[in-house]
Tab-separated table of C-alpha atoms in Angstrom:
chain	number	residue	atom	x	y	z
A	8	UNK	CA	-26.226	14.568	12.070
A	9	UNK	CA	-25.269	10.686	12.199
A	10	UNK	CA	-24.876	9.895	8.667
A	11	UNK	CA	-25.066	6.040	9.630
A	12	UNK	CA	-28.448	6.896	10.055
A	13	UNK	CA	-28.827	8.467	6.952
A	14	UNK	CA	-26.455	5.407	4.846
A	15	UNK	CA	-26.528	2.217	6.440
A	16	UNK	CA	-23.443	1.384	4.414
A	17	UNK	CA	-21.389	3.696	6.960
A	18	UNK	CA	-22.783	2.178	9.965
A	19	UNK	CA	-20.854	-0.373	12.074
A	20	UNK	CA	-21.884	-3.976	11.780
A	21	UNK	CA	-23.963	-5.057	14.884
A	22	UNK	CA	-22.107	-7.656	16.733
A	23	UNK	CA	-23.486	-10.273	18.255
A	24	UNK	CA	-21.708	-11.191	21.556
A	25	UNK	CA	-21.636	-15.082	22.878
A	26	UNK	CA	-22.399	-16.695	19.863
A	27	UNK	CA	-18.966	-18.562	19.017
A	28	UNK	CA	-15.681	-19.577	20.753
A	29	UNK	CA	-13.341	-16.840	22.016
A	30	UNK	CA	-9.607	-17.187	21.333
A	31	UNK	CA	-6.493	-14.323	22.459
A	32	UNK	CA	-4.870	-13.323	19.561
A	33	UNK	CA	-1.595	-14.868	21.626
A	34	UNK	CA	-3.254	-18.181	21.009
A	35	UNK	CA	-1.021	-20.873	19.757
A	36	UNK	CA	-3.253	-21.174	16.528
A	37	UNK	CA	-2.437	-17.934	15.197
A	38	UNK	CA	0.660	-16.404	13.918
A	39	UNK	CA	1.886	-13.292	14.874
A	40	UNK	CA	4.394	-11.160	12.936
A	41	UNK	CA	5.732	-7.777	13.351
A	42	UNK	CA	4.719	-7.430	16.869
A	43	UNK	CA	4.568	-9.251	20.236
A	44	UNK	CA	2.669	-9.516	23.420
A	45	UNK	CA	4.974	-8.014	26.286
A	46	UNK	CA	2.992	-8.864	30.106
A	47	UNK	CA	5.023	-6.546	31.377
A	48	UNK	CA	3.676	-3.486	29.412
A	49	UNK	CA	0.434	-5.134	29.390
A	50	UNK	CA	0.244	-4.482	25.633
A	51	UNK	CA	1.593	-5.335	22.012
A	52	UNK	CA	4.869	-3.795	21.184
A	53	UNK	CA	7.094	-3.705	17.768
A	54	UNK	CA	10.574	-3.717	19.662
A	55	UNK	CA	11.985	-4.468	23.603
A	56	UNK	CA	10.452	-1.956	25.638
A	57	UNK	CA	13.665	-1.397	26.937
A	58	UNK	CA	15.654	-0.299	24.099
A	59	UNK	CA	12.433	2.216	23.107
A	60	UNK	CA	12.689	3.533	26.959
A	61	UNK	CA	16.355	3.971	26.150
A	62	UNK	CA	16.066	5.744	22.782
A	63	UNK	CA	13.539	8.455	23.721
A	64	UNK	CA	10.756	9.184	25.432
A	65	UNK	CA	8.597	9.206	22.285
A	66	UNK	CA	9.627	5.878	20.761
A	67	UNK	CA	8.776	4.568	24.015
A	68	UNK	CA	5.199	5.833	23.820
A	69	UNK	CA	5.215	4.955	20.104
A	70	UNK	CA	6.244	1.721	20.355
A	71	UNK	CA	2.969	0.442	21.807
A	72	UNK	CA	1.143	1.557	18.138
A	73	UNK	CA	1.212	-1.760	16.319
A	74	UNK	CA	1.836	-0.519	12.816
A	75	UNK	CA	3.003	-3.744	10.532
A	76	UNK	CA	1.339	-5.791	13.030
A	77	UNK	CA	-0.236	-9.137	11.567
A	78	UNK	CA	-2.260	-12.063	12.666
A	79	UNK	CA	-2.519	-15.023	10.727
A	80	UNK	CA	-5.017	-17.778	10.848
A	81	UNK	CA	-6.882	-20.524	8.805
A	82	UNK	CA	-11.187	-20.929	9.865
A	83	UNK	CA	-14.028	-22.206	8.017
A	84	UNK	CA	-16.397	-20.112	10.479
A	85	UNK	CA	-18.974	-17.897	8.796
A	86	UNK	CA	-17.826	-14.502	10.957
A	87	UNK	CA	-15.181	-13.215	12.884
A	88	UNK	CA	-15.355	-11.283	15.804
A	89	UNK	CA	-12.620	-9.311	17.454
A	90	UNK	CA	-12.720	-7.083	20.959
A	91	UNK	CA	-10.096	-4.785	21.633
A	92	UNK	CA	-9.064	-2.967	24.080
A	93	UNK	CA	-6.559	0.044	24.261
A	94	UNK	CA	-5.425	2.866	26.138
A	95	UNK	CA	-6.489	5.802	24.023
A	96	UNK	CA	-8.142	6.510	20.802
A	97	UNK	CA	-5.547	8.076	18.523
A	98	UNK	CA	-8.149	9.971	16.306
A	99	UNK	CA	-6.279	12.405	13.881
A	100	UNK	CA	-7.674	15.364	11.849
A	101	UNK	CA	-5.529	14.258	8.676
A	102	UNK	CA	-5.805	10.280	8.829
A	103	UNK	CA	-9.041	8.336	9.238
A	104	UNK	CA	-9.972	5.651	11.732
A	105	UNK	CA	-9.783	3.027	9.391
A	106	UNK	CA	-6.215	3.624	9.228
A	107	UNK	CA	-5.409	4.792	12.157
A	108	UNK	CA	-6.999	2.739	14.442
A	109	UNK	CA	-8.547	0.116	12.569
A	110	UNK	CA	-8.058	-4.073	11.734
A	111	UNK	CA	-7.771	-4.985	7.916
A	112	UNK	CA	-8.988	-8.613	7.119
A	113	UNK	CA	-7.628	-9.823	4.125
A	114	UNK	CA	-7.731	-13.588	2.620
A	115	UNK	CA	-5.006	-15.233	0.495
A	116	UNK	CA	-6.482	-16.552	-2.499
A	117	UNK	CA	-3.626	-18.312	-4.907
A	118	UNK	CA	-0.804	-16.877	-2.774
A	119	UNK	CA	-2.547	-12.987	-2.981
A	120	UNK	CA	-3.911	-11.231	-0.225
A	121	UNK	CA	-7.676	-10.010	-0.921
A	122	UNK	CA	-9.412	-7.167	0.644
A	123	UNK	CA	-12.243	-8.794	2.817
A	124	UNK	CA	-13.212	-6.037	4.818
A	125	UNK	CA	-12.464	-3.186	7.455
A	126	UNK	CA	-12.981	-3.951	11.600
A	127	UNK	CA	-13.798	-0.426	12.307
A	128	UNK	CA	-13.163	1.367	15.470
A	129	UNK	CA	-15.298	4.132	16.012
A	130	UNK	CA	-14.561	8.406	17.001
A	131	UNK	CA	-16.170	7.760	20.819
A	132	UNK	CA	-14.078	4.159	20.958
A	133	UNK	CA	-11.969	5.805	23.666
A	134	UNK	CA	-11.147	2.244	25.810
A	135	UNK	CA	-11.626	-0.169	22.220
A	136	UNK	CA	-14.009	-1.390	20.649
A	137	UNK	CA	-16.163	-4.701	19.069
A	138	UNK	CA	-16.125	-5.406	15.505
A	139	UNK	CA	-18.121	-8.182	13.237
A	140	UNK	CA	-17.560	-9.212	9.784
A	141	UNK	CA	-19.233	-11.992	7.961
A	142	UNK	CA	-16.531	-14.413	5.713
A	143	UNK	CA	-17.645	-16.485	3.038
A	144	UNK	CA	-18.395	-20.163	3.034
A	145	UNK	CA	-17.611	-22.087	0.161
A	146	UNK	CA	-17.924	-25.525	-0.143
A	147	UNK	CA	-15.043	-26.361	-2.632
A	148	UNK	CA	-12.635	-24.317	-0.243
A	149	UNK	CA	-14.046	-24.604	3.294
A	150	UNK	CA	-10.700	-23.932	5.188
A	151	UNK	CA	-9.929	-20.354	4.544
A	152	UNK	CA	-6.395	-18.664	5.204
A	153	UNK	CA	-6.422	-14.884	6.731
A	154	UNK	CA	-4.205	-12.282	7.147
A	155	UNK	CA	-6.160	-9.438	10.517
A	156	UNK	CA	-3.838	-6.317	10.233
A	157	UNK	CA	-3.416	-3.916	13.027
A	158	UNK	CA	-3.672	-0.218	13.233
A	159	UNK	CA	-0.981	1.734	12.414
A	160	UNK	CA	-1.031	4.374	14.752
A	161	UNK	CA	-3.271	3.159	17.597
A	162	UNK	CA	-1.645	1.071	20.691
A	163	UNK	CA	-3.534	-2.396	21.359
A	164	UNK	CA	-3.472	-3.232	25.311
A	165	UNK	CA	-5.385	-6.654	24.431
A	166	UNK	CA	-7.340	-8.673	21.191
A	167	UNK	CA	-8.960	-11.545	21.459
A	168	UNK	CA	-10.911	-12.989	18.029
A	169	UNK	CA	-14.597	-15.207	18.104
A	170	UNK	CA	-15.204	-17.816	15.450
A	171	UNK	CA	-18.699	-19.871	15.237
A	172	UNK	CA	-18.789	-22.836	17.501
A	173	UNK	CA	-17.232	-25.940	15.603
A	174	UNK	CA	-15.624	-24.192	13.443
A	175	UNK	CA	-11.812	-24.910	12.716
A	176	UNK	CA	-9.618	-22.392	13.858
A	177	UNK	CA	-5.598	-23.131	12.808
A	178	UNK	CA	-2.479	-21.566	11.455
A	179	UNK	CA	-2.463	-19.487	8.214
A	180	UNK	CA	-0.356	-19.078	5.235
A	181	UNK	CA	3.230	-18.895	5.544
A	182	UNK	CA	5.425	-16.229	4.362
A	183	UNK	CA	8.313	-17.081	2.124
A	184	UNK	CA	11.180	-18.689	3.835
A	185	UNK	CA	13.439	-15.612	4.191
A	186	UNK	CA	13.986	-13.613	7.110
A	187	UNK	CA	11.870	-10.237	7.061
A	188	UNK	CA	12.606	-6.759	5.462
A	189	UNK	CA	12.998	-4.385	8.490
A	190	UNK	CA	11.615	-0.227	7.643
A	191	UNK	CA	12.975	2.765	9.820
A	192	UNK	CA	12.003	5.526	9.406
A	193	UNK	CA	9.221	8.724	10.367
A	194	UNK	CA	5.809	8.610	10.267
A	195	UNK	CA	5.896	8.068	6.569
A	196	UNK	CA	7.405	4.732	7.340
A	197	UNK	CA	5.035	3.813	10.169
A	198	UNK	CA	1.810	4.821	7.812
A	199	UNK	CA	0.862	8.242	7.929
A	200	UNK	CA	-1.839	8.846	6.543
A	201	UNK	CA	-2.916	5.628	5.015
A	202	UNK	CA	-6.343	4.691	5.420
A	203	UNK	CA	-6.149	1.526	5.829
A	204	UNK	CA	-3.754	-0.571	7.968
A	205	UNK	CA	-2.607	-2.828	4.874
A	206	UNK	CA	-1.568	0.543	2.782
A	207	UNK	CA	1.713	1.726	4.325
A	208	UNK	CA	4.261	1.228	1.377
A	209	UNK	CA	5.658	-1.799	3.390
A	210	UNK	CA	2.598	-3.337	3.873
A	211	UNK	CA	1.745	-3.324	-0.183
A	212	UNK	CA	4.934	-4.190	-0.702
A	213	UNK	CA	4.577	-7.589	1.758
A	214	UNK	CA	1.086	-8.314	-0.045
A	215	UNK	CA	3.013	-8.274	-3.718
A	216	UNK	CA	6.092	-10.810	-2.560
A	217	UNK	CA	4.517	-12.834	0.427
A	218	UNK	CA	7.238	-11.208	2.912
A	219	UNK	CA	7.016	-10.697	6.351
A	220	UNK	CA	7.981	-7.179	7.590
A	221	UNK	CA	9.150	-4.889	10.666
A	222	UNK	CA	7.914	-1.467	10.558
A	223	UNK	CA	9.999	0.845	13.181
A	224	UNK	CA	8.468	4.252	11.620
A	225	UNK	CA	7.984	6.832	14.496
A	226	UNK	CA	6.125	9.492	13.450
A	227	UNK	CA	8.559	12.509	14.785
A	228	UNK	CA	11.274	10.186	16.477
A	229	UNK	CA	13.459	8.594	14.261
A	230	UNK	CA	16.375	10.277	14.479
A	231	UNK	CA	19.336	7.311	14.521
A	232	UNK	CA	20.017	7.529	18.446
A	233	UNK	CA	22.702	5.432	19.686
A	234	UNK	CA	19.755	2.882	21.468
A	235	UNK	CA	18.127	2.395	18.051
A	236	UNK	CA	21.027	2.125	15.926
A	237	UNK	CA	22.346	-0.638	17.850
A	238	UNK	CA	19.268	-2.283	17.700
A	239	UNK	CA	18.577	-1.992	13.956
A	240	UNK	CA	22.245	-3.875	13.822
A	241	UNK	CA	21.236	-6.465	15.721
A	242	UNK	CA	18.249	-7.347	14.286
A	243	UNK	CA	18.482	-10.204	11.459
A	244	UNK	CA	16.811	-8.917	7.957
A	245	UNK	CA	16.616	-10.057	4.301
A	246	UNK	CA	16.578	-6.581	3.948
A	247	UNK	CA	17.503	-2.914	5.660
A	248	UNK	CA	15.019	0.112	4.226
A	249	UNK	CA	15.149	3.026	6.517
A	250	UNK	CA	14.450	6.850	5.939
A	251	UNK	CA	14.041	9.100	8.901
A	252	UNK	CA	14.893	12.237	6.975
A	253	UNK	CA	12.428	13.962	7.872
A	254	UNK	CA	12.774	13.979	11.650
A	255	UNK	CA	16.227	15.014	11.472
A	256	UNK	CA	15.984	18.673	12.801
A	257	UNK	CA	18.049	19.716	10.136
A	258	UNK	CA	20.333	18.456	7.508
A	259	UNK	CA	23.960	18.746	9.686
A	260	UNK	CA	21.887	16.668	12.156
A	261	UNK	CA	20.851	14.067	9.207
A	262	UNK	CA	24.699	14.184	7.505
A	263	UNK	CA	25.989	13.414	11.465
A	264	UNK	CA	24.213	10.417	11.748
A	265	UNK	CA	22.907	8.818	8.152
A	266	UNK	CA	26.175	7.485	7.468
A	267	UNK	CA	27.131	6.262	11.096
A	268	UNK	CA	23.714	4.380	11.283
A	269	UNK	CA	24.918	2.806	8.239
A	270	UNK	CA	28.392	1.829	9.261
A	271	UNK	CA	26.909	0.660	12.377
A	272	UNK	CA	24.777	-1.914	10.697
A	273	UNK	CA	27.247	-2.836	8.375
A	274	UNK	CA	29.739	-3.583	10.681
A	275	UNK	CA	27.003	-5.889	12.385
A	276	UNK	CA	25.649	-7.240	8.831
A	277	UNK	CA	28.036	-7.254	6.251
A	278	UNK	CA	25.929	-8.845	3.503
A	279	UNK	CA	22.806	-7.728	4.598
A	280	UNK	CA	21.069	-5.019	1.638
A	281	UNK	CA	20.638	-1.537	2.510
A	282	UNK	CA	18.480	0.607	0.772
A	283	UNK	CA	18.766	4.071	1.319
A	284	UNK	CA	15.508	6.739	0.386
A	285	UNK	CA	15.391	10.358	0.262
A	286	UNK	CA	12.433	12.115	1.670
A	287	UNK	CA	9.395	11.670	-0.820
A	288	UNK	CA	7.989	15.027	-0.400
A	289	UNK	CA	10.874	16.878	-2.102
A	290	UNK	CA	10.088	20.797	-2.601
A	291	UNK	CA	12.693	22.977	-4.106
A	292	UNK	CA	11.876	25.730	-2.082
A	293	UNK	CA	13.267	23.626	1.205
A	294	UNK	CA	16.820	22.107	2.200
A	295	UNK	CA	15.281	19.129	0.257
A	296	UNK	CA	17.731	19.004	-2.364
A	297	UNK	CA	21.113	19.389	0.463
A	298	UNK	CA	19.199	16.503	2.472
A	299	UNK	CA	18.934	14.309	-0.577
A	300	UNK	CA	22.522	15.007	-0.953
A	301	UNK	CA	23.456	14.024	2.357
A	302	UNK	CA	21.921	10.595	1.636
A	303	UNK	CA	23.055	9.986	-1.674
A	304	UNK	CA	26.778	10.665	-0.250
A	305	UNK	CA	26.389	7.861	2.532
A	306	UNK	CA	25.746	5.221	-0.575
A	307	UNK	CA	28.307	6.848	-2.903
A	308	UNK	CA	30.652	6.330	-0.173
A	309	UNK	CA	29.517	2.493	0.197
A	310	UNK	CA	29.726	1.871	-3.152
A	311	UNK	CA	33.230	3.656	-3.981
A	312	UNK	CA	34.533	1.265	-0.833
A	313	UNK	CA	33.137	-1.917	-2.879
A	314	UNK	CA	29.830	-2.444	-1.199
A	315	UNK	CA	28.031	-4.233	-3.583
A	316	UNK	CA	24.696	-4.777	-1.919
A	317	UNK	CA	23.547	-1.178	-1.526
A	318	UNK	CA	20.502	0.632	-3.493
A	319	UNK	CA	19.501	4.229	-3.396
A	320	UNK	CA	15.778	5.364	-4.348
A	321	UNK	CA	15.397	8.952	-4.960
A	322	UNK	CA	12.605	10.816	-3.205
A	323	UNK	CA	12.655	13.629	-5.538
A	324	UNK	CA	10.982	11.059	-8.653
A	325	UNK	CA	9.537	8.336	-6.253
A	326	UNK	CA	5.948	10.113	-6.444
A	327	UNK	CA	6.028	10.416	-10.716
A	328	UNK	CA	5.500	13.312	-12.555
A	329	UNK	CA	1.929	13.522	-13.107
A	330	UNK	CA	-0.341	13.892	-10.449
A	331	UNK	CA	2.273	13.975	-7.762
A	332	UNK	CA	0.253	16.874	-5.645
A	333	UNK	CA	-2.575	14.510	-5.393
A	334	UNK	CA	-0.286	11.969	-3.751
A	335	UNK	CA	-0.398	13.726	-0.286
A	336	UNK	CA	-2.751	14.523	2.105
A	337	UNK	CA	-0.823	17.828	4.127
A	338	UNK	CA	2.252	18.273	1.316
A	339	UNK	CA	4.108	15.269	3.633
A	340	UNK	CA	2.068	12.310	4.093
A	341	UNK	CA	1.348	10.011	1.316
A	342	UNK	CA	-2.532	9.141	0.166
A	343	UNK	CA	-3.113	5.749	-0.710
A	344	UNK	CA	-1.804	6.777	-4.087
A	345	UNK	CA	1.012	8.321	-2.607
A	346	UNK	CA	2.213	4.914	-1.037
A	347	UNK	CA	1.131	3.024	-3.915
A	348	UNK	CA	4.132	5.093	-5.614
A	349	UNK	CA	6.020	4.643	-2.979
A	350	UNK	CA	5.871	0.621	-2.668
A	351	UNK	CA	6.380	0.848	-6.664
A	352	UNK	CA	9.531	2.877	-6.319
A	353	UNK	CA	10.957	0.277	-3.176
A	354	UNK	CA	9.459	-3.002	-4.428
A	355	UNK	CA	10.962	-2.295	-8.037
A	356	UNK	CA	14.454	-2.365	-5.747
A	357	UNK	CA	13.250	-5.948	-3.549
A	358	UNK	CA	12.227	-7.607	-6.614
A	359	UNK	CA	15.691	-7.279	-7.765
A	360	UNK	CA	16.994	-8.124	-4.498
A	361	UNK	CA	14.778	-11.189	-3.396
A	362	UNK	CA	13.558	-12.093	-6.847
């Protein structure tokens, strides 16, 4: 059965090719944060392909999925159009496309970012896909200001965006003049299973504070090799959130290398805030409680040697009391409530920080 057939409300909007002015999304119009266009890799990618090659094979293959990938533009045209193209359709059995594999549109009214409207990929979009969606005209505010979020999971070999013919096509709102937060962590971090690509915790937490944002989750390959550690050093942040407790095989692996990762990047940044999180899933039944532990040491140990610009958010409360089983899709990755909590729990910690 084809249920768009049944509810036109779940059918994808028919686009209508040829009518506008075609633009790559490498245009010098648009802004792009959180990823970049490598030639070389023929693709968008969230870090050098060189230092994911050298980390592991699977943060080389991840690195192509765009999550915290952003395009920003200003347009009075009535529509937008966008064709993709990508290597493979990354279509889960926990996470829907929409998340997954999707663009978010959303417009900053009065410095907020709105939900406009989903650029769906479909389950037989195995090369990419077209997508429409109709934007609003209004006279007192012609010039609109976007914000066209990639997918979190799916890789994006090329995009290219169509705006009506005329129609002025320009730079869009500018994030806060601070240097980005940077995220590391597991597939938590990068968005699993969010379903949409503007609900990963750091995403919600960029909409509330107008911050720009680097997601390095890896779902199953953050692990604090030497290749990413020295990267995360060298990269200049407002901020430093990471969490890749759960793809530590176990918790010696996780006390071997929290800490290090830490002194690595403090030895780089001394300034620079940390925050450290626990995993959010905690179970009592699990080495949950000797993992938490194991993180909590690594800032007890900063703070004890004077660090004053550490934070620690504990896992084990970040998803509340009531209605915490509701806040996970598998009993590990967070619902749109889930992250909700989650950007709560983190962005209580940045407002303090940034302000």
């Amino acid at each position: 059965m084809d249920i768009s057939k049944l509810d036109k409300n779940f059918a994808a909007e028919k686009v209508n090719e040829g009518e506008g002015v075609l633009f790559p999304a490498t245009d010098k119009r648009f802004s792009l944060y959180g990823v970049f266009y490598d030639e070389a890799a023929e693709g968008f990618l969230r870090m050098p392909n060189e230092v994911a090659k050298k980390t592991s094979d699977g943060v080389f293959q991840l690195n192509r999925q765009t999550s915290g990938g952003r395009l920003r533009f200003s347009t009075d045209s009535s529509f937008l159009r966008i064709y993709v193209k990508w290597n493979s359709l990354d279509d889960m059995n926990h996470m829907p496309l929409s998340g997954s594999s999707s663009f978010t549109l959303t417009e900053t009214i009065k410095g907020q970012e709105k939900f406009v409207g989903i650029l769906r990929s479909e389950h037989n979009s195995y090369e990419g896909f077209n997508a429409e969606i109709r934007l609003s005209a209004k006279k007192e505010d012609k010039v609109r200001t976007y914000t066209l979020w990639f997918p979190l999971y799916n890789d994006v070999k090329s995009l290219a965006l169509e705006f009506a013919e005329g129609a002025f096509v320009g730079n869009g709102a500018e994030y806060r003049k601070i240097l980005p937060v940077l995220y590391y962590g597991s597939s938590i971090t990068q968005g699993g299973c969010a379903s949409r690509a503007d609900h990963s915790y750091s995403a919600l937490i960029s909409k509330r504070f107008n911050v720009d944002f680097i997601n390095l989750g890896f779902s199953g390959n953050a692990k604090a090799e030497e290749a990413i550690s020295e990267y995360l050093a060298s990269v200049l942040c407002s901020v430093f959130v990471y969490d890749y407790d759960h793809n530590a095989p176990d918790a010696e692996y996780l006390a071997a290398t929290h800490e290090r990762l830490f002194l690595q990047f403090r030895k780089a940044q001394p300034f620079t805030p940390v925050v450290f999180l626990s995993r959010p899933d905690y179970k009592e039944e699990d080495d949950s409680l000797k993992r938490r532990e194991i993180v909590l040491k690594t800032y007890d140990h900063a703070v004890k040697a004077g660090d004053k610009n550490v934070w620690f958010v504990d896992g084990k409360t970040i998803l509340g009391k009531e209605g915490w089983r509701e806040c996970t899709v598998d009993g590990v990755h967070p619902t749109d409530l889930g992250f909700m909590r989650m950007a709560n729990a983190v962005g209580k910690v940045l407002r303090s920080i940034l302000g």
